[in-house]
mmCIF file of C-alpha atoms (C1' of nucleotides) and ligand atoms in Angstrom:
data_model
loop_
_atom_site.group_PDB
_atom_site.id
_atom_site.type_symbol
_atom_site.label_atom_id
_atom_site.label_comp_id
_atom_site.label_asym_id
_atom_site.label_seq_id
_atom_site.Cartn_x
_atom_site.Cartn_y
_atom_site.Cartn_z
ATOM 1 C CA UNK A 1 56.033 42.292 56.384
ATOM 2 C CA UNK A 2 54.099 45.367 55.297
ATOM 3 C CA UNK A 3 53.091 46.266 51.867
ATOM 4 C CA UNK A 4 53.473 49.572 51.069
ATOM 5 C CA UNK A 5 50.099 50.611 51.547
ATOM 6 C CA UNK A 6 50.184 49.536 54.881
ATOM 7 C CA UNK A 7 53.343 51.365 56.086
ATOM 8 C CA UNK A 8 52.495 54.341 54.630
ATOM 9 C CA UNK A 9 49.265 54.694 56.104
ATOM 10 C CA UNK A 10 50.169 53.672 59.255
ATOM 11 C CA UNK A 11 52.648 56.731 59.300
ATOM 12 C CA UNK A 12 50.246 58.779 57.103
ATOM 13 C CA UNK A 13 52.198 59.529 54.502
ATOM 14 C CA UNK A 14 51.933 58.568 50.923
ATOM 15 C CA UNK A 15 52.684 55.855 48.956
ATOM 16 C CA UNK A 16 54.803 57.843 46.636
ATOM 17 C CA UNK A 17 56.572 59.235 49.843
ATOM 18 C CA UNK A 18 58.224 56.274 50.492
ATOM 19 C CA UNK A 19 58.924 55.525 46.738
ATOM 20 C CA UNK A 20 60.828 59.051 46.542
ATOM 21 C CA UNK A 21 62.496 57.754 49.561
ATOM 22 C CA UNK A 22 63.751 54.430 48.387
ATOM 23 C CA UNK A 23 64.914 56.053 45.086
ATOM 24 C CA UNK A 24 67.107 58.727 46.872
ATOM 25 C CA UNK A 25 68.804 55.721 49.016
ATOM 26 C CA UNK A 26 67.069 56.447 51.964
ATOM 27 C CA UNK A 27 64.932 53.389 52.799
ATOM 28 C CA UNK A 28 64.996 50.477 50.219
ATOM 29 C CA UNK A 29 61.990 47.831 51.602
ATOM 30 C CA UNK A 30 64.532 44.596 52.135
ATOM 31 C CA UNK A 31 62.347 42.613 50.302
ATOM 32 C CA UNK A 32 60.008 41.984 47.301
ATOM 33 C CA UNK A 33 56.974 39.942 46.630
ATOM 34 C CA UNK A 34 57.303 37.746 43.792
ATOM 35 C CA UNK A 35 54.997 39.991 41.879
ATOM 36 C CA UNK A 36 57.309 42.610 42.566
ATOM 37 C CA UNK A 37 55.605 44.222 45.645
ATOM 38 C CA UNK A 38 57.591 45.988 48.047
ATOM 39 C CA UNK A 39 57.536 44.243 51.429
ATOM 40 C CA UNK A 40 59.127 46.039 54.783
ATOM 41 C CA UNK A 41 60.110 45.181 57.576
ATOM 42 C CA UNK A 42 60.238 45.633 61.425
ATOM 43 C CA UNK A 43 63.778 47.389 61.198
ATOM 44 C CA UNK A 44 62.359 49.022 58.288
ATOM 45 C CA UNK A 45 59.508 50.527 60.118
ATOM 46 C CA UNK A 46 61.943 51.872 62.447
ATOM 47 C CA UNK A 47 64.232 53.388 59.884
ATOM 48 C CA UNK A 48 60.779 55.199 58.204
ATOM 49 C CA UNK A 49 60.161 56.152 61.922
ATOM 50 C CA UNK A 50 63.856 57.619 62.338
ATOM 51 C CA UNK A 51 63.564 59.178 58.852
ATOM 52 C CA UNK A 52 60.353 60.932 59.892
ATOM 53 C CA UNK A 53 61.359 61.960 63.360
ATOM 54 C CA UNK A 54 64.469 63.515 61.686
ATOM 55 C CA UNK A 55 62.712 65.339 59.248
ATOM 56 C CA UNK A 56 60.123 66.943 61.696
ATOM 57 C CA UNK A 57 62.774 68.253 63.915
ATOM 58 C CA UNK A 58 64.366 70.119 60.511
ATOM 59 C CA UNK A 59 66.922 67.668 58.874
ATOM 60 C CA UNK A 60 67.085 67.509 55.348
ATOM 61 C CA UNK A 61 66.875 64.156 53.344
ATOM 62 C CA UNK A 62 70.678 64.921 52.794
ATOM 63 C CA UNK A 63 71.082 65.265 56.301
ATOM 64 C CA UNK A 64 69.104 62.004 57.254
ATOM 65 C CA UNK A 65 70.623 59.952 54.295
ATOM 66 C CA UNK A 66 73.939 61.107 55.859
ATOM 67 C CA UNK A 67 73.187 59.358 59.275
ATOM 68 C CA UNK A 68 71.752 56.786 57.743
ATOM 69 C CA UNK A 69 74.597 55.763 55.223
ATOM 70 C CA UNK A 70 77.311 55.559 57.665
ATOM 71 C CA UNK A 71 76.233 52.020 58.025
ATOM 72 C CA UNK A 72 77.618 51.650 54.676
ATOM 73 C CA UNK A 73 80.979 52.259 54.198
ATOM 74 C CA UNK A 74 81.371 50.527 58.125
ATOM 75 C CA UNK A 75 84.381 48.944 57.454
ATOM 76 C CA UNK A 76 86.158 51.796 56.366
ATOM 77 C CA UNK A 77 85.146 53.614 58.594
ATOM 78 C CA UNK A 78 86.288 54.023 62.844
ATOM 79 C CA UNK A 79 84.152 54.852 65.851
ATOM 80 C CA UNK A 80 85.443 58.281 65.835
ATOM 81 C CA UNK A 81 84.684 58.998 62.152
ATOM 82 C CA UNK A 82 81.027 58.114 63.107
ATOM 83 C CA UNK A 83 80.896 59.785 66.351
ATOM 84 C CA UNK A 84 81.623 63.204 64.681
ATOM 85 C CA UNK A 85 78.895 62.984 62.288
ATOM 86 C CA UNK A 86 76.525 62.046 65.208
ATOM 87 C CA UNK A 87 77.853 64.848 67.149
ATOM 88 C CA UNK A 88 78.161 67.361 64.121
ATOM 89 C CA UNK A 89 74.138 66.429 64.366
ATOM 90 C CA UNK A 90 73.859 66.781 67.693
ATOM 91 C CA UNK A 91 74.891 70.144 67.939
ATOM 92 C CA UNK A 92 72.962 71.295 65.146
ATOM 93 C CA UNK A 93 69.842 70.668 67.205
ATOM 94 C CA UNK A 94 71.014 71.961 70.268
ATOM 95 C CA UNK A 95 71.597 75.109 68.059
ATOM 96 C CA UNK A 96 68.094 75.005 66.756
ATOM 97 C CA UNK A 97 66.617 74.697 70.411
ATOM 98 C CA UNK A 98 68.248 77.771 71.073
ATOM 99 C CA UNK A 99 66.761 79.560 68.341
ATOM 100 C CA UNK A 100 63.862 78.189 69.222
ATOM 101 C CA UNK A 101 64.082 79.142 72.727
ATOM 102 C CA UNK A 102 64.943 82.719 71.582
ATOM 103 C CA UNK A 103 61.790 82.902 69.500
ATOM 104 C CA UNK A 104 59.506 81.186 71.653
ATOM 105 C CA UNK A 105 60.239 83.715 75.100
ATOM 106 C CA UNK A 106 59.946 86.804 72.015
ATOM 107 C CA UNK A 107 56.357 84.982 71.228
ATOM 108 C CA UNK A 108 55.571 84.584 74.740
ATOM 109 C CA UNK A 109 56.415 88.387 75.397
ATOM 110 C CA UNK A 110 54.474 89.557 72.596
ATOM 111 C CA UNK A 111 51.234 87.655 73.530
ATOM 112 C CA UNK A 112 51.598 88.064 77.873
ATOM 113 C CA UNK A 113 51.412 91.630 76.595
ATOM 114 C CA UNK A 114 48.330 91.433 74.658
ATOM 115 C CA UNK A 115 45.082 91.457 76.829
ATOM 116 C CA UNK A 116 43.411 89.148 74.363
ATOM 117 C CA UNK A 117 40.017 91.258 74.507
ATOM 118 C CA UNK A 118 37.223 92.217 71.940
ATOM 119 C CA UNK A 119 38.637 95.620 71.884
ATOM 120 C CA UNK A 120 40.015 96.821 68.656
ATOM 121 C CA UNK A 121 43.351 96.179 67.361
ATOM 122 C CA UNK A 122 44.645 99.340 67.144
ATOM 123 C CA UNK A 123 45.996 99.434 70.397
ATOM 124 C CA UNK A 124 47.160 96.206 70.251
ATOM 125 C CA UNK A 125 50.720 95.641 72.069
ATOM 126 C CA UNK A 126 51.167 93.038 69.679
ATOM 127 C CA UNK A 127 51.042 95.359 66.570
ATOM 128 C CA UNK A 128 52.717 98.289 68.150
ATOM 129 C CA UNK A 129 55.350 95.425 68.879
ATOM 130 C CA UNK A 130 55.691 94.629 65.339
ATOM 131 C CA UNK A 131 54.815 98.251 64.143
ATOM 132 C CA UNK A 132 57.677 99.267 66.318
ATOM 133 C CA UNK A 133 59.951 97.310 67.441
ATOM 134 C CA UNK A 134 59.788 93.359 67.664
ATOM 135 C CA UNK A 135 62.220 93.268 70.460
ATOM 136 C CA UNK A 136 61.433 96.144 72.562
ATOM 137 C CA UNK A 137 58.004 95.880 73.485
ATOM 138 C CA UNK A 138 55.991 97.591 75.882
ATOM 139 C CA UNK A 139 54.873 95.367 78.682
ATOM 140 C CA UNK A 140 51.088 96.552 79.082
ATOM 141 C CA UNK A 141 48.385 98.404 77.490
ATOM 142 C CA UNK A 142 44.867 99.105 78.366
ATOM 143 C CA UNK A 143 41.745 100.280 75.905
ATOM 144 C CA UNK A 144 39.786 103.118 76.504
ATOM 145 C CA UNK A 145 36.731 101.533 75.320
ATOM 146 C CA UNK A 146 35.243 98.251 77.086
ATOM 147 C CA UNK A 147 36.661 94.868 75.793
ATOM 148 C CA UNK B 1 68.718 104.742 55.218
ATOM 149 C CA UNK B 2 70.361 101.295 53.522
ATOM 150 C CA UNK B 3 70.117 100.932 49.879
ATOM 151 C CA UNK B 4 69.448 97.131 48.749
ATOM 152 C CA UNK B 5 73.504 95.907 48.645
ATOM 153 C CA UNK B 6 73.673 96.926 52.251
ATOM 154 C CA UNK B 7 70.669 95.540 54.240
ATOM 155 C CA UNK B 8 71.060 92.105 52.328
ATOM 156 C CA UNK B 9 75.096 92.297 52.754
ATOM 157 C CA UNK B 10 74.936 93.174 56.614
ATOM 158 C CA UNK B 11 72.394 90.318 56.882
ATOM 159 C CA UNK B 12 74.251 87.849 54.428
ATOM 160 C CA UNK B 13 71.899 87.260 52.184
ATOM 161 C CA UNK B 14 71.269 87.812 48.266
ATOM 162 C CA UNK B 15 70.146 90.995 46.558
ATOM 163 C CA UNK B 16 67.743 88.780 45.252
ATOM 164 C CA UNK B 17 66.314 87.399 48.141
ATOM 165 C CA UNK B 18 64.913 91.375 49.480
ATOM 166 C CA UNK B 19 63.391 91.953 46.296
ATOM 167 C CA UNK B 20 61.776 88.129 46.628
ATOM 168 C CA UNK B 21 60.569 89.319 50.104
ATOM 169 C CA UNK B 22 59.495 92.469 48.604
ATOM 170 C CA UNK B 23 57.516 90.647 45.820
ATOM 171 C CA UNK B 24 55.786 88.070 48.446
ATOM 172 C CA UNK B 25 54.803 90.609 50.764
ATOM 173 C CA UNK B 26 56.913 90.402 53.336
ATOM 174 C CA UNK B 27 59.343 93.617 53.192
ATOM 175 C CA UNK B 28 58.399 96.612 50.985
ATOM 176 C CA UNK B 29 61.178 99.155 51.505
ATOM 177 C CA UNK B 30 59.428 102.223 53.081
ATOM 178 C CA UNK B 31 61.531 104.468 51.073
ATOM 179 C CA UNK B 32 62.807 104.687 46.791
ATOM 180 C CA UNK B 33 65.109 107.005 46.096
ATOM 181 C CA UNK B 34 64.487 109.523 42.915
ATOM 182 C CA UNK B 35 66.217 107.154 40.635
ATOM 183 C CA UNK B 36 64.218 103.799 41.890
ATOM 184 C CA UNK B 37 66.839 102.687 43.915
ATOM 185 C CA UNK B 38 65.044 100.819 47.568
ATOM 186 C CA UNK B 39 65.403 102.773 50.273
ATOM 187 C CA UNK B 40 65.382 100.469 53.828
ATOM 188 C CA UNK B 41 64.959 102.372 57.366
ATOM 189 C CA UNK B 42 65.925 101.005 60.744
ATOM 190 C CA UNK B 43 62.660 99.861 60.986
ATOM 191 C CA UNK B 44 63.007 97.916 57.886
ATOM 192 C CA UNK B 45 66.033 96.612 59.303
ATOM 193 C CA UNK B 46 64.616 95.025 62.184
ATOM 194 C CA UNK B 47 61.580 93.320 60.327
ATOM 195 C CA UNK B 48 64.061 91.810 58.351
ATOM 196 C CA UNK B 49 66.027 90.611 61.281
ATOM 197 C CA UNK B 50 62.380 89.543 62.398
ATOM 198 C CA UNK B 51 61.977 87.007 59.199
ATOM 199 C CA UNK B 52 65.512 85.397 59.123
ATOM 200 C CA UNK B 53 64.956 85.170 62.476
ATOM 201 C CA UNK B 54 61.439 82.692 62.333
ATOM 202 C CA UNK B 55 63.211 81.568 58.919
ATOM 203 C CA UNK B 56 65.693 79.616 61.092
ATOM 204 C CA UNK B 57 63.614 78.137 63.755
ATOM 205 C CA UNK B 58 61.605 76.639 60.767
ATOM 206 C CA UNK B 59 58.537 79.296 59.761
ATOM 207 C CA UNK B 60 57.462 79.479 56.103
ATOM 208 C CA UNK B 61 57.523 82.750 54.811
ATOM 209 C CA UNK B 62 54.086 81.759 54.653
ATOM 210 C CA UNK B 63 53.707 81.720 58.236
ATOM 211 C CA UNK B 64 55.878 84.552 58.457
ATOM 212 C CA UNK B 65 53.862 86.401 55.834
ATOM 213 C CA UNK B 66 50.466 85.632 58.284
ATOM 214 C CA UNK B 67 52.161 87.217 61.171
ATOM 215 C CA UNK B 68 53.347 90.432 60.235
ATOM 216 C CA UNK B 69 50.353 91.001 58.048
ATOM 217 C CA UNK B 70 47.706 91.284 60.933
ATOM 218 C CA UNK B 71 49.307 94.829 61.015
ATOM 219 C CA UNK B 72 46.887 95.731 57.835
ATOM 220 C CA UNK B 73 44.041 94.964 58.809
ATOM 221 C CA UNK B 74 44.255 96.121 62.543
ATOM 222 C CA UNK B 75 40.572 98.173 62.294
ATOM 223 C CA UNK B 76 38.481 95.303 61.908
ATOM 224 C CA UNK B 77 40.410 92.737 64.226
ATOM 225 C CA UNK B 78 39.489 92.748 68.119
ATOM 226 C CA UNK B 79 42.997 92.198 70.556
ATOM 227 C CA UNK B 80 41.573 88.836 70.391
ATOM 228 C CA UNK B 81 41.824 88.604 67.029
ATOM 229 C CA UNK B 82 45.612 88.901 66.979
ATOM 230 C CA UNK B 83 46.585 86.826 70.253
ATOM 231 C CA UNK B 84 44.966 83.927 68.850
ATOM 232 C CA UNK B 85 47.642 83.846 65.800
ATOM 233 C CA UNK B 86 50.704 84.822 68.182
ATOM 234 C CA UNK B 87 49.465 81.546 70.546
ATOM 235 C CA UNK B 88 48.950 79.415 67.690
ATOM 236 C CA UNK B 89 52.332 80.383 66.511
ATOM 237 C CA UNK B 90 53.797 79.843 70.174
ATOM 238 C CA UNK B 91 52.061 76.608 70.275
ATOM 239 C CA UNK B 92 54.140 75.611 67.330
ATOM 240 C CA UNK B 93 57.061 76.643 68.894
ATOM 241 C CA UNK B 94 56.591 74.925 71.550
ATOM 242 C CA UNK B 95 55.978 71.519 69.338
ATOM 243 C CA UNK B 96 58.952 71.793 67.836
ATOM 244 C CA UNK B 97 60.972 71.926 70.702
ATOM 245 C CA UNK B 98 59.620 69.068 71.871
ATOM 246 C CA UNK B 99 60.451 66.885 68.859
ATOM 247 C CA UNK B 100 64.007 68.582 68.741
ATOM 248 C CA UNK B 101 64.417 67.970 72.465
ATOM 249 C CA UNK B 102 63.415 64.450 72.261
ATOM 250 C CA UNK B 103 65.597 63.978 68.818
ATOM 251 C CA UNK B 104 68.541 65.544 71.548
ATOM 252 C CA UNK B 105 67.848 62.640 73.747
ATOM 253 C CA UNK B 106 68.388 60.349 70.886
ATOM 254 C CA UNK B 107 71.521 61.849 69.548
ATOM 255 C CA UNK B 108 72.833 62.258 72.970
ATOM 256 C CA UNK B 109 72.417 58.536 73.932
ATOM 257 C CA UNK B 110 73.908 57.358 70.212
ATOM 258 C CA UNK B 111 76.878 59.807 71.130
ATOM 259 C CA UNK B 112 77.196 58.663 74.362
ATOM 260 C CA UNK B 113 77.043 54.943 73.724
ATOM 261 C CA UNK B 114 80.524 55.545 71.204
ATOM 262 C CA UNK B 115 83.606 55.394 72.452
ATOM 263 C CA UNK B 116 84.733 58.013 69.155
ATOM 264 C CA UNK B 117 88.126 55.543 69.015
ATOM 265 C CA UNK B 118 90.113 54.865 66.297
ATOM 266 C CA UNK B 119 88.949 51.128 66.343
ATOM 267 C CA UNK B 120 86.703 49.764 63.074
ATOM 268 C CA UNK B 121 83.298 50.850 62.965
ATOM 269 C CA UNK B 122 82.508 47.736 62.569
ATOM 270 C CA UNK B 123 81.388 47.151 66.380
ATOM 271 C CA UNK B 124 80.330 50.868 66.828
ATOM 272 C CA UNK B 125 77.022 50.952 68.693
ATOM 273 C CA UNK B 126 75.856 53.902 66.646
ATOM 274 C CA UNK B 127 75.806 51.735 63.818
ATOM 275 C CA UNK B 128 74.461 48.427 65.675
ATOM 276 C CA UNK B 129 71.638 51.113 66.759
ATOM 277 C CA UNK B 130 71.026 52.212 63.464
ATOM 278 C CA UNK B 131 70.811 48.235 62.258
ATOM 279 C CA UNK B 132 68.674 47.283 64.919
ATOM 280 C CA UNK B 133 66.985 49.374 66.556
ATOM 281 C CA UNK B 134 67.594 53.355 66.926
ATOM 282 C CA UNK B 135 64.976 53.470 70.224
ATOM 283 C CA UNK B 136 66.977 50.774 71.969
ATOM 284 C CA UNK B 137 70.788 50.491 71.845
ATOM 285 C CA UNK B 138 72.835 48.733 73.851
ATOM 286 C CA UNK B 139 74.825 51.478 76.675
ATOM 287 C CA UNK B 140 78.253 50.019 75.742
ATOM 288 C CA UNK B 141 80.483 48.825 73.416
ATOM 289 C CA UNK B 142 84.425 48.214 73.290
ATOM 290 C CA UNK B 143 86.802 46.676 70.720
ATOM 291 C CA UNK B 144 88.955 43.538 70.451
ATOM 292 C CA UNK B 145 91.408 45.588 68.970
ATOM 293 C CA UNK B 146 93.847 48.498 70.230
ATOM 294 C CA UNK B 147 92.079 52.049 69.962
ATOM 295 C "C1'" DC C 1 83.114 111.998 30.629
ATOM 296 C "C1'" DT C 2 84.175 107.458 31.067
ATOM 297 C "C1'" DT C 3 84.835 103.368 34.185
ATOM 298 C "C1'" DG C 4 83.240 100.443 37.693
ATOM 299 C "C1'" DA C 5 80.258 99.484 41.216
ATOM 300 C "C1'" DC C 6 75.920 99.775 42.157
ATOM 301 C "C1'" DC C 7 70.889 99.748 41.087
ATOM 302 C "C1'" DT C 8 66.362 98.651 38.124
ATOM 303 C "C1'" DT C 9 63.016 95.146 35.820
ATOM 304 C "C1'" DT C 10 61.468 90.892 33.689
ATOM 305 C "C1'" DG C 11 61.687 86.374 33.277
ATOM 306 C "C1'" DA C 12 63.970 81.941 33.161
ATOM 307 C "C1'" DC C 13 66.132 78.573 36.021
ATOM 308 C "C1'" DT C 14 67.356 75.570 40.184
ATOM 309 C "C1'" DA C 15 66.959 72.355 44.153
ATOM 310 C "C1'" DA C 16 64.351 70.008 47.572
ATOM 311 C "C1'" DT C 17 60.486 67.402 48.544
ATOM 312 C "C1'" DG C 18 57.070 65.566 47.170
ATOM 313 C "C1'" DT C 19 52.375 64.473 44.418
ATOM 314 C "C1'" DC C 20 49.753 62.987 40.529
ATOM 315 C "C1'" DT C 21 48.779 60.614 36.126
ATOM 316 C "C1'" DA C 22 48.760 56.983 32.820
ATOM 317 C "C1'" DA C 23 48.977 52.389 31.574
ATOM 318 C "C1'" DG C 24 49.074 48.347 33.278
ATOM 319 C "C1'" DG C 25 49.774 43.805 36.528
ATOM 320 C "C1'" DT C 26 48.144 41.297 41.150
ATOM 321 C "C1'" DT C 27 45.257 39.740 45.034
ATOM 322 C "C1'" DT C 28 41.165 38.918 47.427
ATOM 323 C "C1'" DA C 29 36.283 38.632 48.009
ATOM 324 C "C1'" DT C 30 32.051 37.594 46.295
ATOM 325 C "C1'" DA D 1 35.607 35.300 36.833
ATOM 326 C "C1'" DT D 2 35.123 39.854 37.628
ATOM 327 C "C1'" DA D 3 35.203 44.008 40.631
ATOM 328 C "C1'" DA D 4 37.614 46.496 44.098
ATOM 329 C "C1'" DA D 5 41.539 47.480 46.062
ATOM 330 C "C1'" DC D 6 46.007 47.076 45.791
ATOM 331 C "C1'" DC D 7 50.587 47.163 43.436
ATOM 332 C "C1'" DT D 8 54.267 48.395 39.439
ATOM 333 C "C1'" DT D 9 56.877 51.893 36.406
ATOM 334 C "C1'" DA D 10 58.017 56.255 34.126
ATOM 335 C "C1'" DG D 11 57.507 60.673 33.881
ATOM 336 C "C1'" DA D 12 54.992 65.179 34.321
ATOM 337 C "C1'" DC D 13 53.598 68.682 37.638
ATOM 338 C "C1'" DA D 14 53.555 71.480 42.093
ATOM 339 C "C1'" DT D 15 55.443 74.236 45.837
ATOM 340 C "C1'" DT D 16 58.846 76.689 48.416
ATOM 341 C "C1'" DA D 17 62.462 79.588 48.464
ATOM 342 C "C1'" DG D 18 65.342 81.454 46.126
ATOM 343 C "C1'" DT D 19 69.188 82.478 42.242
ATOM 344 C "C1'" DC D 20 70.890 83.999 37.881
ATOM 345 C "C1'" DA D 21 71.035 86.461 33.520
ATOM 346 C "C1'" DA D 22 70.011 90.139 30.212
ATOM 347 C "C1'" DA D 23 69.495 94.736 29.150
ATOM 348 C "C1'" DG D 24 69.800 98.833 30.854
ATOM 349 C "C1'" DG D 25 69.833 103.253 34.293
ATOM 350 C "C1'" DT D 26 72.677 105.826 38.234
ATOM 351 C "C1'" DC D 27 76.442 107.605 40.794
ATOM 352 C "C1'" DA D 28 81.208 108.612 42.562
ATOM 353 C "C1'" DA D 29 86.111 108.783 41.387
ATOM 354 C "C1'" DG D 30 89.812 109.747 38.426
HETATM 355 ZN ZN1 LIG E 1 43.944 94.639 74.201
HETATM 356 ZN ZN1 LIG E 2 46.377 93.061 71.962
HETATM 357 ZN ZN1 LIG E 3 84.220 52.267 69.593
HETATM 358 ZN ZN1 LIG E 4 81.360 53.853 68.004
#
DNA sequence: CTTGACCTTTGACTAATGTCTAAGGTTTAT
DNA sequence: ATAAACCTTAGACATTAGTCAAAGGTCAAG
């Protein structure tokens, strides 16, 4: 059983983080000192770690209290109604890997164009990139001066 | 030229939202009309396209703001200078496909482990996953009960 | 020359996600 | 038995990213 300090540090966040989280349903410690201290457990290590995960990759509380309160209403629920959330999920983050993607090879272009030198800026593919156009960059340059 | 209803329309977003932009820093129309109205070129145009763009794949305008801005100073920043903010951007990039690609994995195997029936959730391995343990779950599952 | 759709500004408001403060109770170590 | 380090609550404050409203100016069509 953790206290709250404990969990929380060991995920670095703070002890009010997790507070925020029990009060908007996400993770509720499953037990309680007898002076009232919040004690987690194991499985609710996990769920902070899930919770955490989730968030870094872009899902909102909503989103993650979603997942996590199918559990809930199990029983009135079937396999399929569950699937569909998992897989409404699922292809929300194969959408954001493809906007990632998309950014990440514009990024890539934009700096494999840049020679990276001392020289000064103002010939800088990068800025005439952005200057110009963001998607239509030209592939070298060269300064005049040394670098 | 695009007055303010325009740009934001053919881009879906608010009225509001440009003129927020505007205020932060991040798109000053290059034109204003004789009457005040904004005035937004091509060039415009594709900046904006440029910030909804990051926007999705999870910049701040903040970030966003650090980016384009280089542009201003340009005289008294080497080639250097600028590369070193487009890699640390593309490093981020790169982080965050990680953690989305390993969050895919996840999703993928919770999707995969459901047999999306019509039987009760209540033996659905997404759920026993979430209970127990969402690192670990058990590859299979079926029901007592018709599907 | 008025109507309706558009634009301007300023400033208040919202929602999401925390973060901090105040006032106090608990545990552990010395 | 007292200090240090921890915990409790309630509620105020902060930040990001808008969104809306009020009061008014502009422009094209009928
Ligand atoms: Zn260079
Ligand atoms: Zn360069
Ligand atoms: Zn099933
Ligand atoms: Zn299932």
């Amino acid at each position: 059983m953790y206290r709250i300090g404990e969990l929380a540090s060991s995920f670095k966040v703070k002890n009010d983080t997790l507070r925020f989280y029990e009060k908007h349903g996400l993770l509720t410690p499953s037990h309680r000192s007898e002076s009232g201290y919040r004690l987690y457990t194991e499985q609710d290590k996990k769920i902070l770690s899930f919770i955490l995960r989730a968030k870094t990759v872009g899902f909102s509380l909503a989103d993650i209290h979603e997942l996590l309160s199918i559990e809930v209403d199990k029983d009135n629920n079937a396999c399929a109604d569950v699937k569909i959330v998992v897989d409404a999920k699922l292809e929300e983050v194969e959408r954001k890997i493809a906007e990632l993607s998309h950014f990440q090879k514009s990024l890539k272009q934009l700096s494999d164009a840049c020679c990276g030198g001392s020289g000064s800026a103002a010939q800088c593919t990068i800025l005439e990139a952005l200057e110009s156009d963001i998607n239509n960059l030209r592939p070298e340059h060269h300064h005049d001066e040394q670098e």
